[in-house]
JSON list of C-alpha atoms in Angstrom, two decimals:
[
{"chain": "Z", "resi": 1, "resn": "GLU", "atom": "CA", "xyz": [116.68, 128.90, 95.78]},
{"chain": "Z", "resi": 2, "resn": "PRO", "atom": "CA", "xyz": [120.26, 127.66, 95.29]},
{"chain": "Z", "resi": 3, "resn": "GLU", "atom": "CA", "xyz": [120.58, 124.11, 94.06]},
{"chain": "Z", "resi": 4, "resn": "VAL", "atom": "CA", "xyz": [123.10, 121.48, 93.14]},
{"chain": "Z", "resi": 5, "resn": "THR", "atom": "CA", "xyz": [123.39, 121.12, 89.38]},
{"chain": "Z", "resi": 6, "resn": "GLN", "atom": "CA", "xyz": [124.68, 118.10, 87.53]},
{"chain": "Z", "resi": 7, "resn": "THR", "atom": "CA", "xyz": [125.69, 117.42, 83.94]},
{"chain": "Z", "resi": 8, "resn": "PRO", "atom": "CA", "xyz": [125.04, 115.45, 81.89]},
{"chain": "Z", "resi": 9, "resn": "SER", "atom": "CA", "xyz": [121.57, 114.36, 82.87]},
{"chain": "Z", "resi": 10, "resn": "HIS", "atom": "CA", "xyz": [122.02, 111.16, 80.88]},
{"chain": "Z", "resi": 11, "resn": "GLN", "atom": "CA", "xyz": [125.07, 109.57, 79.29]},
{"chain": "Z", "resi": 12, "resn": "VAL", "atom": "CA", "xyz": [125.46, 106.34, 77.36]},
{"chain": "Z", "resi": 13, "resn": "THR", "atom": "CA", "xyz": [128.96, 104.97, 77.12]},
{"chain": "Z", "resi": 14, "resn": "GLN", "atom": "CA", "xyz": [130.66, 101.83, 75.91]},
{"chain": "Z", "resi": 15, "resn": "MET", "atom": "CA", "xyz": [132.18, 99.43, 78.39]},
{"chain": "Z", "resi": 16, "resn": "GLY", "atom": "CA", "xyz": [135.81, 100.31, 79.03]},
{"chain": "Z", "resi": 17, "resn": "GLN", "atom": "CA", "xyz": [135.42, 103.99, 78.24]},
{"chain": "Z", "resi": 18, "resn": "GLU", "atom": "CA", "xyz": [136.16, 106.79, 80.68]},
{"chain": "Z", "resi": 19, "resn": "VAL", "atom": "CA", "xyz": [133.32, 108.94, 81.95]},
{"chain": "Z", "resi": 20, "resn": "ILE", "atom": "CA", "xyz": [133.37, 112.23, 83.79]},
{"chain": "Z", "resi": 21, "resn": "LEU", "atom": "CA", "xyz": [130.27, 113.38, 85.64]},
{"chain": "Z", "resi": 22, "resn": "ARG", "atom": "CA", "xyz": [130.16, 117.02, 86.60]},
{"chain": "Z", "resi": 23, "resn": "CYS", "atom": "CA", "xyz": [128.55, 118.84, 89.47]},
{"chain": "Z", "resi": 24, "resn": "VAL", "atom": "CA", "xyz": [128.27, 122.39, 90.68]},
{"chain": "Z", "resi": 25, "resn": "PRO", "atom": "CA", "xyz": [127.51, 122.31, 94.41]},
{"chain": "Z", "resi": 26, "resn": "ILE", "atom": "CA", "xyz": [125.65, 125.05, 96.21]},
{"chain": "Z", "resi": 27, "resn": "SER", "atom": "CA", "xyz": [128.01, 127.99, 96.41]},
{"chain": "Z", "resi": 28, "resn": "ASN", "atom": "CA", "xyz": [128.52, 128.39, 100.16]},
{"chain": "Z", "resi": 29, "resn": "HIS", "atom": "CA", "xyz": [128.71, 124.67, 100.85]},
{"chain": "Z", "resi": 30, "resn": "LEU", "atom": "CA", "xyz": [131.94, 123.07, 101.99]},
{"chain": "Z", "resi": 31, "resn": "TYR", "atom": "CA", "xyz": [131.26, 119.34, 101.94]},
{"chain": "Z", "resi": 32, "resn": "PHE", "atom": "CA", "xyz": [130.67, 117.44, 98.72]},
{"chain": "Z", "resi": 33, "resn": "TYR", "atom": "CA", "xyz": [129.46, 113.95, 98.04]},
{"chain": "Z", "resi": 34, "resn": "TRP", "atom": "CA", "xyz": [128.76, 111.41, 95.36]},
{"chain": "Z", "resi": 35, "resn": "TYR", "atom": "CA", "xyz": [126.08, 108.79, 95.84]},
{"chain": "Z", "resi": 36, "resn": "ARG", "atom": "CA", "xyz": [124.92, 106.07, 93.48]},
{"chain": "Z", "resi": 37, "resn": "GLN", "atom": "CA", "xyz": [121.55, 104.43, 92.91]},
{"chain": "Z", "resi": 38, "resn": "ILE", "atom": "CA", "xyz": [121.33, 101.33, 90.79]},
{"chain": "Z", "resi": 39, "resn": "LEU", "atom": "CA", "xyz": [117.91, 101.12, 89.15]},
{"chain": "Z", "resi": 40, "resn": "GLY", "atom": "CA", "xyz": [115.26, 100.15, 91.66]},
{"chain": "Z", "resi": 41, "resn": "GLN", "atom": "CA", "xyz": [117.66, 99.97, 94.57]},
{"chain": "Z", "resi": 42, "resn": "LYS", "atom": "CA", "xyz": [118.58, 102.19, 97.47]},
{"chain": "Z", "resi": 43, "resn": "VAL", "atom": "CA", "xyz": [120.88, 105.16, 97.36]},
{"chain": "Z", "resi": 44, "resn": "GLU", "atom": "CA", "xyz": [124.46, 104.27, 98.32]},
{"chain": "Z", "resi": 45, "resn": "PHE", "atom": "CA", "xyz": [127.28, 106.48, 99.53]},
{"chain": "Z", "resi": 46, "resn": "LEU", "atom": "CA", "xyz": [130.38, 106.59, 97.34]},
{"chain": "Z", "resi": 47, "resn": "VAL", "atom": "CA", "xyz": [132.66, 109.34, 98.59]},
{"chain": "Z", "resi": 48, "resn": "SER", "atom": "CA", "xyz": [132.81, 112.54, 100.59]},
{"chain": "Z", "resi": 49, "resn": "PHE", "atom": "CA", "xyz": [135.17, 115.43, 99.91]},
{"chain": "Z", "resi": 50, "resn": "TYR", "atom": "CA", "xyz": [136.21, 118.31, 102.11]},
{"chain": "Z", "resi": 51, "resn": "ASN", "atom": "CA", "xyz": [139.03, 120.80, 102.06]},
{"chain": "Z", "resi": 52, "resn": "ASN", "atom": "CA", "xyz": [140.24, 119.51, 98.68]},
{"chain": "Z", "resi": 53, "resn": "GLU", "atom": "CA", "xyz": [140.65, 115.94, 99.72]},
{"chain": "Z", "resi": 54, "resn": "ILE", "atom": "CA", "xyz": [138.65, 112.78, 100.12]},
{"chain": "Z", "resi": 55, "resn": "SER", "atom": "CA", "xyz": [137.44, 112.48, 103.69]},
{"chain": "Z", "resi": 56, "resn": "GLU", "atom": "CA", "xyz": [135.69, 109.15, 103.43]},
{"chain": "Z", "resi": 57, "resn": "LYS", "atom": "CA", "xyz": [134.92, 106.57, 100.77]},
{"chain": "Z", "resi": 58, "resn": "SER", "atom": "CA", "xyz": [132.90, 103.40, 100.62]},
{"chain": "Z", "resi": 59, "resn": "GLU", "atom": "CA", "xyz": [133.90, 99.95, 99.39]},
{"chain": "Z", "resi": 60, "resn": "ILE", "atom": "CA", "xyz": [132.22, 100.76, 96.10]},
{"chain": "Z", "resi": 61, "resn": "PHE", "atom": "CA", "xyz": [134.67, 103.60, 95.46]},
{"chain": "Z", "resi": 62, "resn": "ASP", "atom": "CA", "xyz": [137.56, 101.51, 94.19]},
{"chain": "Z", "resi": 63, "resn": "ASP", "atom": "CA", "xyz": [140.56, 102.48, 92.08]},
{"chain": "Z", "resi": 64, "resn": "GLN", "atom": "CA", "xyz": [138.50, 103.05, 88.95]},
{"chain": "Z", "resi": 65, "resn": "PHE", "atom": "CA", "xyz": [136.81, 106.02, 90.60]},
{"chain": "Z", "resi": 66, "resn": "SER", "atom": "CA", "xyz": [138.32, 109.41, 91.34]},
{"chain": "Z", "resi": 67, "resn": "VAL", "atom": "CA", "xyz": [137.01, 112.82, 92.34]},
{"chain": "Z", "resi": 68, "resn": "GLU", "atom": "CA", "xyz": [138.36, 116.25, 91.77]},
{"chain": "Z", "resi": 69, "resn": "ARG", "atom": "CA", "xyz": [137.54, 119.85, 92.42]},
{"chain": "Z", "resi": 70, "resn": "PRO", "atom": "CA", "xyz": [139.41, 121.41, 89.51]},
{"chain": "Z", "resi": 71, "resn": "ASP", "atom": "CA", "xyz": [138.32, 124.97, 90.25]},
{"chain": "Z", "resi": 72, "resn": "GLY", "atom": "CA", "xyz": [136.27, 126.86, 92.80]},
{"chain": "Z", "resi": 73, "resn": "SER", "atom": "CA", "xyz": [132.93, 125.68, 91.58]},
{"chain": "Z", "resi": 74, "resn": "ASN", "atom": "CA", "xyz": [133.01, 122.26, 89.90]},
{"chain": "Z", "resi": 75, "resn": "PHE", "atom": "CA", "xyz": [133.20, 118.85, 91.54]},
{"chain": "Z", "resi": 76, "resn": "THR", "atom": "CA", "xyz": [133.73, 115.88, 89.25]},
{"chain": "Z", "resi": 77, "resn": "LEU", "atom": "CA", "xyz": [133.49, 112.12, 89.45]},
{"chain": "Z", "resi": 78, "resn": "LYS", "atom": "CA", "xyz": [135.62, 110.18, 86.99]},
{"chain": "Z", "resi": 79, "resn": "ILE", "atom": "CA", "xyz": [135.12, 106.53, 86.21]},
{"chain": "Z", "resi": 80, "resn": "ARG", "atom": "CA", "xyz": [138.23, 105.32, 84.38]},
{"chain": "Z", "resi": 81, "resn": "SER", "atom": "CA", "xyz": [137.14, 102.13, 82.68]},
{"chain": "Z", "resi": 82, "resn": "THR", "atom": "CA", "xyz": [133.43, 101.67, 82.91]},
{"chain": "Z", "resi": 83, "resn": "LYS", "atom": "CA", "xyz": [131.80, 98.30, 83.50]},
{"chain": "Z", "resi": 84, "resn": "LEU", "atom": "CA", "xyz": [128.26, 97.21, 82.85]},
{"chain": "Z", "resi": 85, "resn": "GLU", "atom": "CA", "xyz": [127.57, 97.23, 86.58]},
{"chain": "Z", "resi": 86, "resn": "ASP", "atom": "CA", "xyz": [128.44, 100.92, 86.77]},
{"chain": "Z", "resi": 87, "resn": "SER", "atom": "CA", "xyz": [125.11, 101.67, 85.11]},
{"chain": "Z", "resi": 88, "resn": "ALA", "atom": "CA", "xyz": [123.26, 103.72, 87.69]},
{"chain": "Z", "resi": 89, "resn": "MET", "atom": "CA", "xyz": [122.02, 107.15, 88.65]},
{"chain": "Z", "resi": 90, "resn": "TYR", "atom": "CA", "xyz": [124.85, 109.16, 90.17]},
{"chain": "Z", "resi": 91, "resn": "PHE", "atom": "CA", "xyz": [123.88, 111.90, 92.58]},
{"chain": "Z", "resi": 92, "resn": "CYS", "atom": "CA", "xyz": [126.10, 114.76, 93.58]},
{"chain": "Z", "resi": 93, "resn": "ALA", "atom": "CA", "xyz": [125.31, 116.40, 96.90]},
{"chain": "Z", "resi": 94, "resn": "SER", "atom": "CA", "xyz": [126.61, 119.12, 99.14]},
{"chain": "Z", "resi": 95, "resn": "ARG", "atom": "CA", "xyz": [126.12, 120.55, 102.58]},
{"chain": "Z", "resi": 96, "resn": "ARG", "atom": "CA", "xyz": [127.16, 123.66, 104.41]},
{"chain": "Z", "resi": 97, "resn": "SER", "atom": "CA", "xyz": [128.85, 123.33, 107.76]},
{"chain": "Z", "resi": 98, "resn": "GLY", "atom": "CA", "xyz": [128.23, 123.89, 111.42]},
{"chain": "Z", "resi": 99, "resn": "THR", "atom": "CA", "xyz": [125.32, 122.93, 113.59]},
{"chain": "Z", "resi": 100, "resn": "SER", "atom": "CA", "xyz": [122.67, 123.98, 111.11]},
{"chain": "Z", "resi": 101, "resn": "GLY", "atom": "CA", "xyz": [124.51, 122.69, 108.08]},
{"chain": "Z", "resi": 102, "resn": "ASN", "atom": "CA", "xyz": [123.97, 118.99, 108.36]},
{"chain": "Z", "resi": 103, "resn": "THR", "atom": "CA", "xyz": [121.35, 118.69, 105.67]},
{"chain": "Z", "resi": 104, "resn": "ILE", "atom": "CA", "xyz": [122.69, 117.20, 102.47]},
{"chain": "Z", "resi": 105, "resn": "TYR", "atom": "CA", "xyz": [121.12, 118.60, 99.31]},
{"chain": "Z", "resi": 106, "resn": "PHE", "atom": "CA", "xyz": [121.14, 116.52, 96.18]},
{"chain": "Z", "resi": 107, "resn": "GLY", "atom": "CA", "xyz": [121.34, 117.35, 92.52]},
{"chain": "Z", "resi": 108, "resn": "GLU", "atom": "CA", "xyz": [118.95, 115.90, 89.99]},
{"chain": "Z", "resi": 109, "resn": "GLY", "atom": "CA", "xyz": [121.28, 113.07, 89.15]},
{"chain": "Z", "resi": 110, "resn": "SER", "atom": "CA", "xyz": [123.25, 111.87, 86.14]},
{"chain": "Z", "resi": 111, "resn": "TRP", "atom": "CA", "xyz": [121.95, 108.67, 84.67]},
{"chain": "Z", "resi": 112, "resn": "LEU", "atom": "CA", "xyz": [124.84, 106.57, 83.32]},
{"chain": "Z", "resi": 113, "resn": "THR", "atom": "CA", "xyz": [124.17, 103.67, 81.00]},
{"chain": "Z", "resi": 114, "resn": "VAL", "atom": "CA", "xyz": [127.11, 101.41, 80.14]},
{"chain": "Z", "resi": 115, "resn": "VAL", "atom": "CA", "xyz": [126.58, 99.21, 77.09]},
{"chain": "V", "resi": 1, "resn": "ALA", "atom": "CA", "xyz": [126.81, 99.60, 112.45]},
{"chain": "V", "resi": 2, "resn": "GLN", "atom": "CA", "xyz": [124.16, 101.98, 111.21]},
{"chain": "V", "resi": 3, "resn": "LYS", "atom": "CA", "xyz": [121.13, 100.62, 109.41]},
{"chain": "V", "resi": 4, "resn": "VAL", "atom": "CA", "xyz": [117.79, 101.92, 108.20]},
{"chain": "V", "resi": 5, "resn": "THR", "atom": "CA", "xyz": [114.88, 99.60, 107.55]},
{"chain": "V", "resi": 6, "resn": "GLN", "atom": "CA", "xyz": [111.81, 100.51, 105.56]},
{"chain": "V", "resi": 7, "resn": "ALA", "atom": "CA", "xyz": [109.78, 97.35, 105.71]},
{"chain": "V", "resi": 8, "resn": "GLN", "atom": "CA", "xyz": [107.07, 98.54, 103.33]},
{"chain": "V", "resi": 9, "resn": "THR", "atom": "CA", "xyz": [108.31, 98.08, 99.78]},
{"chain": "V", "resi": 10, "resn": "GLU", "atom": "CA", "xyz": [105.19, 99.41, 98.08]},
{"chain": "V", "resi": 11, "resn": "ILE", "atom": "CA", "xyz": [101.99, 101.03, 99.27]},
{"chain": "V", "resi": 12, "resn": "SER", "atom": "CA", "xyz": [98.98, 101.87, 97.17]},
{"chain": "V", "resi": 13, "resn": "VAL", "atom": "CA", "xyz": [96.21, 104.16, 98.37]},
{"chain": "V", "resi": 14, "resn": "VAL", "atom": "CA", "xyz": [93.32, 106.06, 96.89]},
{"chain": "V", "resi": 15, "resn": "GLU", "atom": "CA", "xyz": [93.46, 109.82, 96.84]},
{"chain": "V", "resi": 16, "resn": "LYS", "atom": "CA", "xyz": [92.44, 111.51, 100.10]},
{"chain": "V", "resi": 17, "resn": "GLU", "atom": "CA", "xyz": [93.40, 108.53, 102.21]},
{"chain": "V", "resi": 18, "resn": "ASP", "atom": "CA", "xyz": [95.94, 108.98, 104.98]},
{"chain": "V", "resi": 19, "resn": "VAL", "atom": "CA", "xyz": [99.09, 106.88, 104.70]},
{"chain": "V", "resi": 20, "resn": "THR", "atom": "CA", "xyz": [101.98, 106.20, 107.07]},
{"chain": "V", "resi": 21, "resn": "LEU", "atom": "CA", "xyz": [105.42, 105.19, 105.89]},
{"chain": "V", "resi": 22, "resn": "ASP", "atom": "CA", "xyz": [107.46, 103.32, 108.48]},
{"chain": "V", "resi": 23, "resn": "CYS", "atom": "CA", "xyz": [111.14, 103.77, 109.22]},
{"chain": "V", "resi": 24, "resn": "VAL", "atom": "CA", "xyz": [113.16, 101.91, 111.84]},
{"chain": "V", "resi": 25, "resn": "TYR", "atom": "CA", "xyz": [116.83, 102.64, 112.39]},
{"chain": "V", "resi": 26, "resn": "GLU", "atom": "CA", "xyz": [119.80, 101.18, 114.20]},
{"chain": "V", "resi": 27, "resn": "THR", "atom": "CA", "xyz": [122.79, 103.12, 115.43]},
{"chain": "V", "resi": 28, "resn": "ARG", "atom": "CA", "xyz": [125.30, 102.98, 118.26]},
{"chain": "V", "resi": 29, "resn": "ASP", "atom": "CA", "xyz": [125.60, 106.75, 118.24]},
{"chain": "V", "resi": 30, "resn": "THR", "atom": "CA", "xyz": [123.82, 108.63, 120.99]},
{"chain": "V", "resi": 31, "resn": "THR", "atom": "CA", "xyz": [123.40, 111.66, 118.76]},
{"chain": "V", "resi": 32, "resn": "TYR", "atom": "CA", "xyz": [122.35, 111.47, 115.15]},
{"chain": "V", "resi": 33, "resn": "TYR", "atom": "CA", "xyz": [120.16, 112.94, 112.46]},
{"chain": "V", "resi": 34, "resn": "LEU", "atom": "CA", "xyz": [117.22, 111.38, 110.68]},
{"chain": "V", "resi": 35, "resn": "PHE", "atom": "CA", "xyz": [115.94, 112.46, 107.30]},
{"chain": "V", "resi": 36, "resn": "TRP", "atom": "CA", "xyz": [113.20, 111.82, 104.81]},
{"chain": "V", "resi": 37, "resn": "TYR", "atom": "CA", "xyz": [113.73, 112.35, 101.10]},
{"chain": "V", "resi": 38, "resn": "LYS", "atom": "CA", "xyz": [111.21, 112.09, 98.28]},
{"chain": "V", "resi": 39, "resn": "GLN", "atom": "CA", "xyz": [112.14, 110.70, 94.87]},
{"chain": "V", "resi": 40, "resn": "PRO", "atom": "CA", "xyz": [109.42, 111.47, 92.31]},
{"chain": "V", "resi": 41, "resn": "PRO", "atom": "CA", "xyz": [109.31, 109.62, 88.97]},
{"chain": "V", "resi": 42, "resn": "SER", "atom": "CA", "xyz": [111.61, 112.25, 87.48]},
{"chain": "V", "resi": 43, "resn": "GLY", "atom": "CA", "xyz": [114.39, 110.84, 89.66]},
{"chain": "V", "resi": 44, "resn": "GLU", "atom": "CA", "xyz": [115.71, 113.70, 91.76]},
{"chain": "V", "resi": 45, "resn": "LEU", "atom": "CA", "xyz": [116.02, 113.45, 95.54]},
{"chain": "V", "resi": 46, "resn": "VAL", "atom": "CA", "xyz": [114.03, 116.10, 97.35]},
{"chain": "V", "resi": 47, "resn": "PHE", "atom": "CA", "xyz": [114.79, 116.87, 100.98]},
{"chain": "V", "resi": 48, "resn": "LEU", "atom": "CA", "xyz": [111.69, 116.80, 103.18]},
{"chain": "V", "resi": 49, "resn": "ILE", "atom": "CA", "xyz": [112.81, 116.93, 106.79]},
{"chain": "V", "resi": 50, "resn": "ARG", "atom": "CA", "xyz": [115.77, 116.61, 109.14]},
{"chain": "V", "resi": 51, "resn": "ARG", "atom": "CA", "xyz": [115.30, 115.72, 112.79]},
{"chain": "V", "resi": 52, "resn": "ASN", "atom": "CA", "xyz": [118.05, 115.45, 115.37]},
{"chain": "V", "resi": 53, "resn": "SER", "atom": "CA", "xyz": [118.05, 112.85, 118.10]},
{"chain": "V", "resi": 54, "resn": "PHE", "atom": "CA", "xyz": [117.78, 115.49, 120.83]},
{"chain": "V", "resi": 55, "resn": "ASP", "atom": "CA", "xyz": [114.36, 116.52, 119.73]},
{"chain": "V", "resi": 56, "resn": "GLU", "atom": "CA", "xyz": [111.52, 114.04, 119.96]},
{"chain": "V", "resi": 57, "resn": "GLN", "atom": "CA", "xyz": [108.78, 116.52, 119.27]},
{"chain": "V", "resi": 58, "resn": "ASN", "atom": "CA", "xyz": [106.58, 115.53, 116.40]},
{"chain": "V", "resi": 59, "resn": "GLU", "atom": "CA", "xyz": [106.54, 117.85, 113.45]},
{"chain": "V", "resi": 60, "resn": "ILE", "atom": "CA", "xyz": [103.80, 118.86, 111.07]},
{"chain": "V", "resi": 61, "resn": "SER", "atom": "CA", "xyz": [104.21, 120.63, 107.77]},
{"chain": "V", "resi": 62, "resn": "GLY", "atom": "CA", "xyz": [100.98, 121.00, 105.87]},
{"chain": "V", "resi": 63, "resn": "ARG", "atom": "CA", "xyz": [99.74, 117.51, 105.03]},
{"chain": "V", "resi": 64, "resn": "TYR", "atom": "CA", "xyz": [103.01, 115.94, 106.18]},
{"chain": "V", "resi": 65, "resn": "SER", "atom": "CA", "xyz": [103.77, 114.89, 109.73]},
{"chain": "V", "resi": 66, "resn": "TRP", "atom": "CA", "xyz": [106.57, 112.97, 111.33]},
{"chain": "V", "resi": 67, "resn": "ASN", "atom": "CA", "xyz": [106.53, 110.87, 114.47]},
{"chain": "V", "resi": 68, "resn": "PHE", "atom": "CA", "xyz": [109.94, 110.33, 116.04]},
{"chain": "V", "resi": 69, "resn": "GLN", "atom": "CA", "xyz": [110.09, 107.79, 118.86]},
{"chain": "V", "resi": 70, "resn": "LYS", "atom": "CA", "xyz": [113.55, 107.20, 120.23]},
{"chain": "V", "resi": 71, "resn": "SER", "atom": "CA", "xyz": [112.34, 104.38, 122.49]},
{"chain": "V", "resi": 72, "resn": "THR", "atom": "CA", "xyz": [111.39, 102.28, 119.48]},
{"chain": "V", "resi": 73, "resn": "SER", "atom": "CA", "xyz": [114.03, 103.73, 117.10]},
{"chain": "V", "resi": 74, "resn": "SER", "atom": "CA", "xyz": [111.35, 104.78, 114.67]},
{"chain": "V", "resi": 75, "resn": "PHE", "atom": "CA", "xyz": [110.81, 107.85, 112.55]},
{"chain": "V", "resi": 76, "resn": "ASN", "atom": "CA", "xyz": [107.51, 107.39, 110.74]},
{"chain": "V", "resi": 77, "resn": "PHE", "atom": "CA", "xyz": [106.10, 109.70, 108.09]},
{"chain": "V", "resi": 78, "resn": "THR", "atom": "CA", "xyz": [102.38, 110.32, 107.60]},
{"chain": "V", "resi": 79, "resn": "ILE", "atom": "CA", "xyz": [100.74, 111.98, 104.64]},
{"chain": "V", "resi": 80, "resn": "THR", "atom": "CA", "xyz": [97.24, 113.18, 105.37]},
{"chain": "V", "resi": 81, "resn": "ALA", "atom": "CA", "xyz": [94.66, 113.40, 102.59]},
{"chain": "V", "resi": 82, "resn": "SER", "atom": "CA", "xyz": [97.07, 111.99, 100.02]},
{"chain": "V", "resi": 83, "resn": "GLN", "atom": "CA", "xyz": [97.15, 113.38, 96.50]},
{"chain": "V", "resi": 84, "resn": "VAL", "atom": "CA", "xyz": [98.25, 111.90, 93.19]},
{"chain": "V", "resi": 85, "resn": "VAL", "atom": "CA", "xyz": [101.29, 114.22, 93.23]},
{"chain": "V", "resi": 86, "resn": "ASP", "atom": "CA", "xyz": [102.48, 112.44, 96.37]},
{"chain": "V", "resi": 87, "resn": "SER", "atom": "CA", "xyz": [103.23, 109.36, 94.26]},
{"chain": "V", "resi": 88, "resn": "ALA", "atom": "CA", "xyz": [106.96, 108.78, 94.64]},
{"chain": "V", "resi": 89, "resn": "VAL", "atom": "CA", "xyz": [109.56, 106.67, 96.37]},
{"chain": "V", "resi": 90, "resn": "TYR", "atom": "CA", "xyz": [110.23, 107.90, 99.88]},
{"chain": "V", "resi": 91, "resn": "PHE", "atom": "CA", "xyz": [113.58, 107.28, 101.54]},
{"chain": "V", "resi": 92, "resn": "CYS", "atom": "CA", "xyz": [114.37, 107.45, 105.20]},
{"chain": "V", "resi": 93, "resn": "ALA", "atom": "CA", "xyz": [118.03, 108.13, 106.03]},
{"chain": "V", "resi": 94, "resn": "LEU", "atom": "CA", "xyz": [120.35, 108.38, 109.02]},
{"chain": "V", "resi": 95, "resn": "SER", "atom": "CA", "xyz": [123.58, 110.24, 109.64]},
{"chain": "V", "resi": 96, "resn": "ASP", "atom": "CA", "xyz": [125.78, 110.90, 112.62]},
{"chain": "V", "resi": 97, "resn": "ILE", "atom": "CA", "xyz": [126.18, 114.34, 114.13]},
{"chain": "V", "resi": 98, "resn": "ASN", "atom": "CA", "xyz": [129.70, 115.63, 113.76]},
{"chain": "V", "resi": 99, "resn": "TYR", "atom": "CA", "xyz": [131.07, 118.59, 111.98]},
{"chain": "V", "resi": 100, "resn": "GLY", "atom": "CA", "xyz": [134.30, 117.33, 110.56]},
{"chain": "V", "resi": 101, "resn": "GLY", "atom": "CA", "xyz": [134.70, 116.65, 106.88]},
{"chain": "V", "resi": 102, "resn": "SER", "atom": "CA", "xyz": [134.12, 112.92, 107.11]},
{"chain": "V", "resi": 103, "resn": "GLN", "atom": "CA", "xyz": [130.79, 113.14, 108.86]},
{"chain": "V", "resi": 104, "resn": "GLY", "atom": "CA", "xyz": [127.29, 113.60, 107.72]},
{"chain": "V", "resi": 105, "resn": "ASN", "atom": "CA", "xyz": [127.25, 110.71, 105.27]},
{"chain": "V", "resi": 106, "resn": "LEU", "atom": "CA", "xyz": [123.77, 109.36, 104.81]},
{"chain": "V", "resi": 107, "resn": "ILE", "atom": "CA", "xyz": [122.72, 105.76, 105.27]},
{"chain": "V", "resi": 108, "resn": "PHE", "atom": "CA", "xyz": [119.54, 105.19, 103.31]},
{"chain": "V", "resi": 109, "resn": "GLY", "atom": "CA", "xyz": [116.75, 102.69, 103.68]},
{"chain": "V", "resi": 110, "resn": "LYS", "atom": "CA", "xyz": [115.58, 100.81, 100.62]},
{"chain": "V", "resi": 111, "resn": "GLY", "atom": "CA", "xyz": [112.68, 103.16, 100.11]},
{"chain": "V", "resi": 112, "resn": "THR", "atom": "CA", "xyz": [108.91, 102.81, 100.01]},
{"chain": "V", "resi": 113, "resn": "LYS", "atom": "CA", "xyz": [107.14, 103.30, 96.73]},
{"chain": "V", "resi": 114, "resn": "LEU", "atom": "CA", "xyz": [103.89, 105.13, 97.28]},
{"chain": "V", "resi": 115, "resn": "SER", "atom": "CA", "xyz": [101.24, 105.09, 94.57]},
{"chain": "V", "resi": 116, "resn": "VAL", "atom": "CA", "xyz": [98.26, 107.37, 95.04]},
{"chain": "V", "resi": 117, "resn": "LYS", "atom": "CA", "xyz": [95.42, 106.57, 92.68]},
{"chain": "V", "resi": 118, "resn": "PRO", "atom": "CA", "xyz": [92.73, 109.10, 91.74]}
]
């Protein structure tokens, strides 16, 4: 069964460093997402991406965040200058399109620890 | 504004007991989707079910069943004869129904942690 894959599964970084989280969405999916889950809290929407541009972003997704689809398969989340409060699990997700394509499938997450 | 409330923070049951996880939602949309996801201790989010607002039929899948009641804005999830492997955090989520690129974003509840003891 096709799945969303994410790398790395866990990354530790120093405050102020740049981090890139990588995702390979399911191959026939057209909509891509990043969500975040701070430890013990609910899952929060960060950004959605369609047709090579951001279609919606939340208040959390400020100027330190950016997303990119550098080729036909990868979808990346970059955090320019990490802060302690960026420590969280970051989930990539994707969905197909059309009336039957409204289920969002998640990857296994990338756990980011900022020290 | 859209909102999902899972009032039960934690539930603990003994194996083979039935358990119901509550979910209440708020939305101004007349059409929408509701979801349940499971997050086991390993951390991934596993899709369990999607239900659209047009369809109020209850659904059963093995030991899992879902009761959607539009009149009370609830979408409750019941596990029958619970097993230790059911131990996880369960999230209820809501999204609107549109097919443009900006739609389909999920609004999650805070989750209910279910512990099933042997």
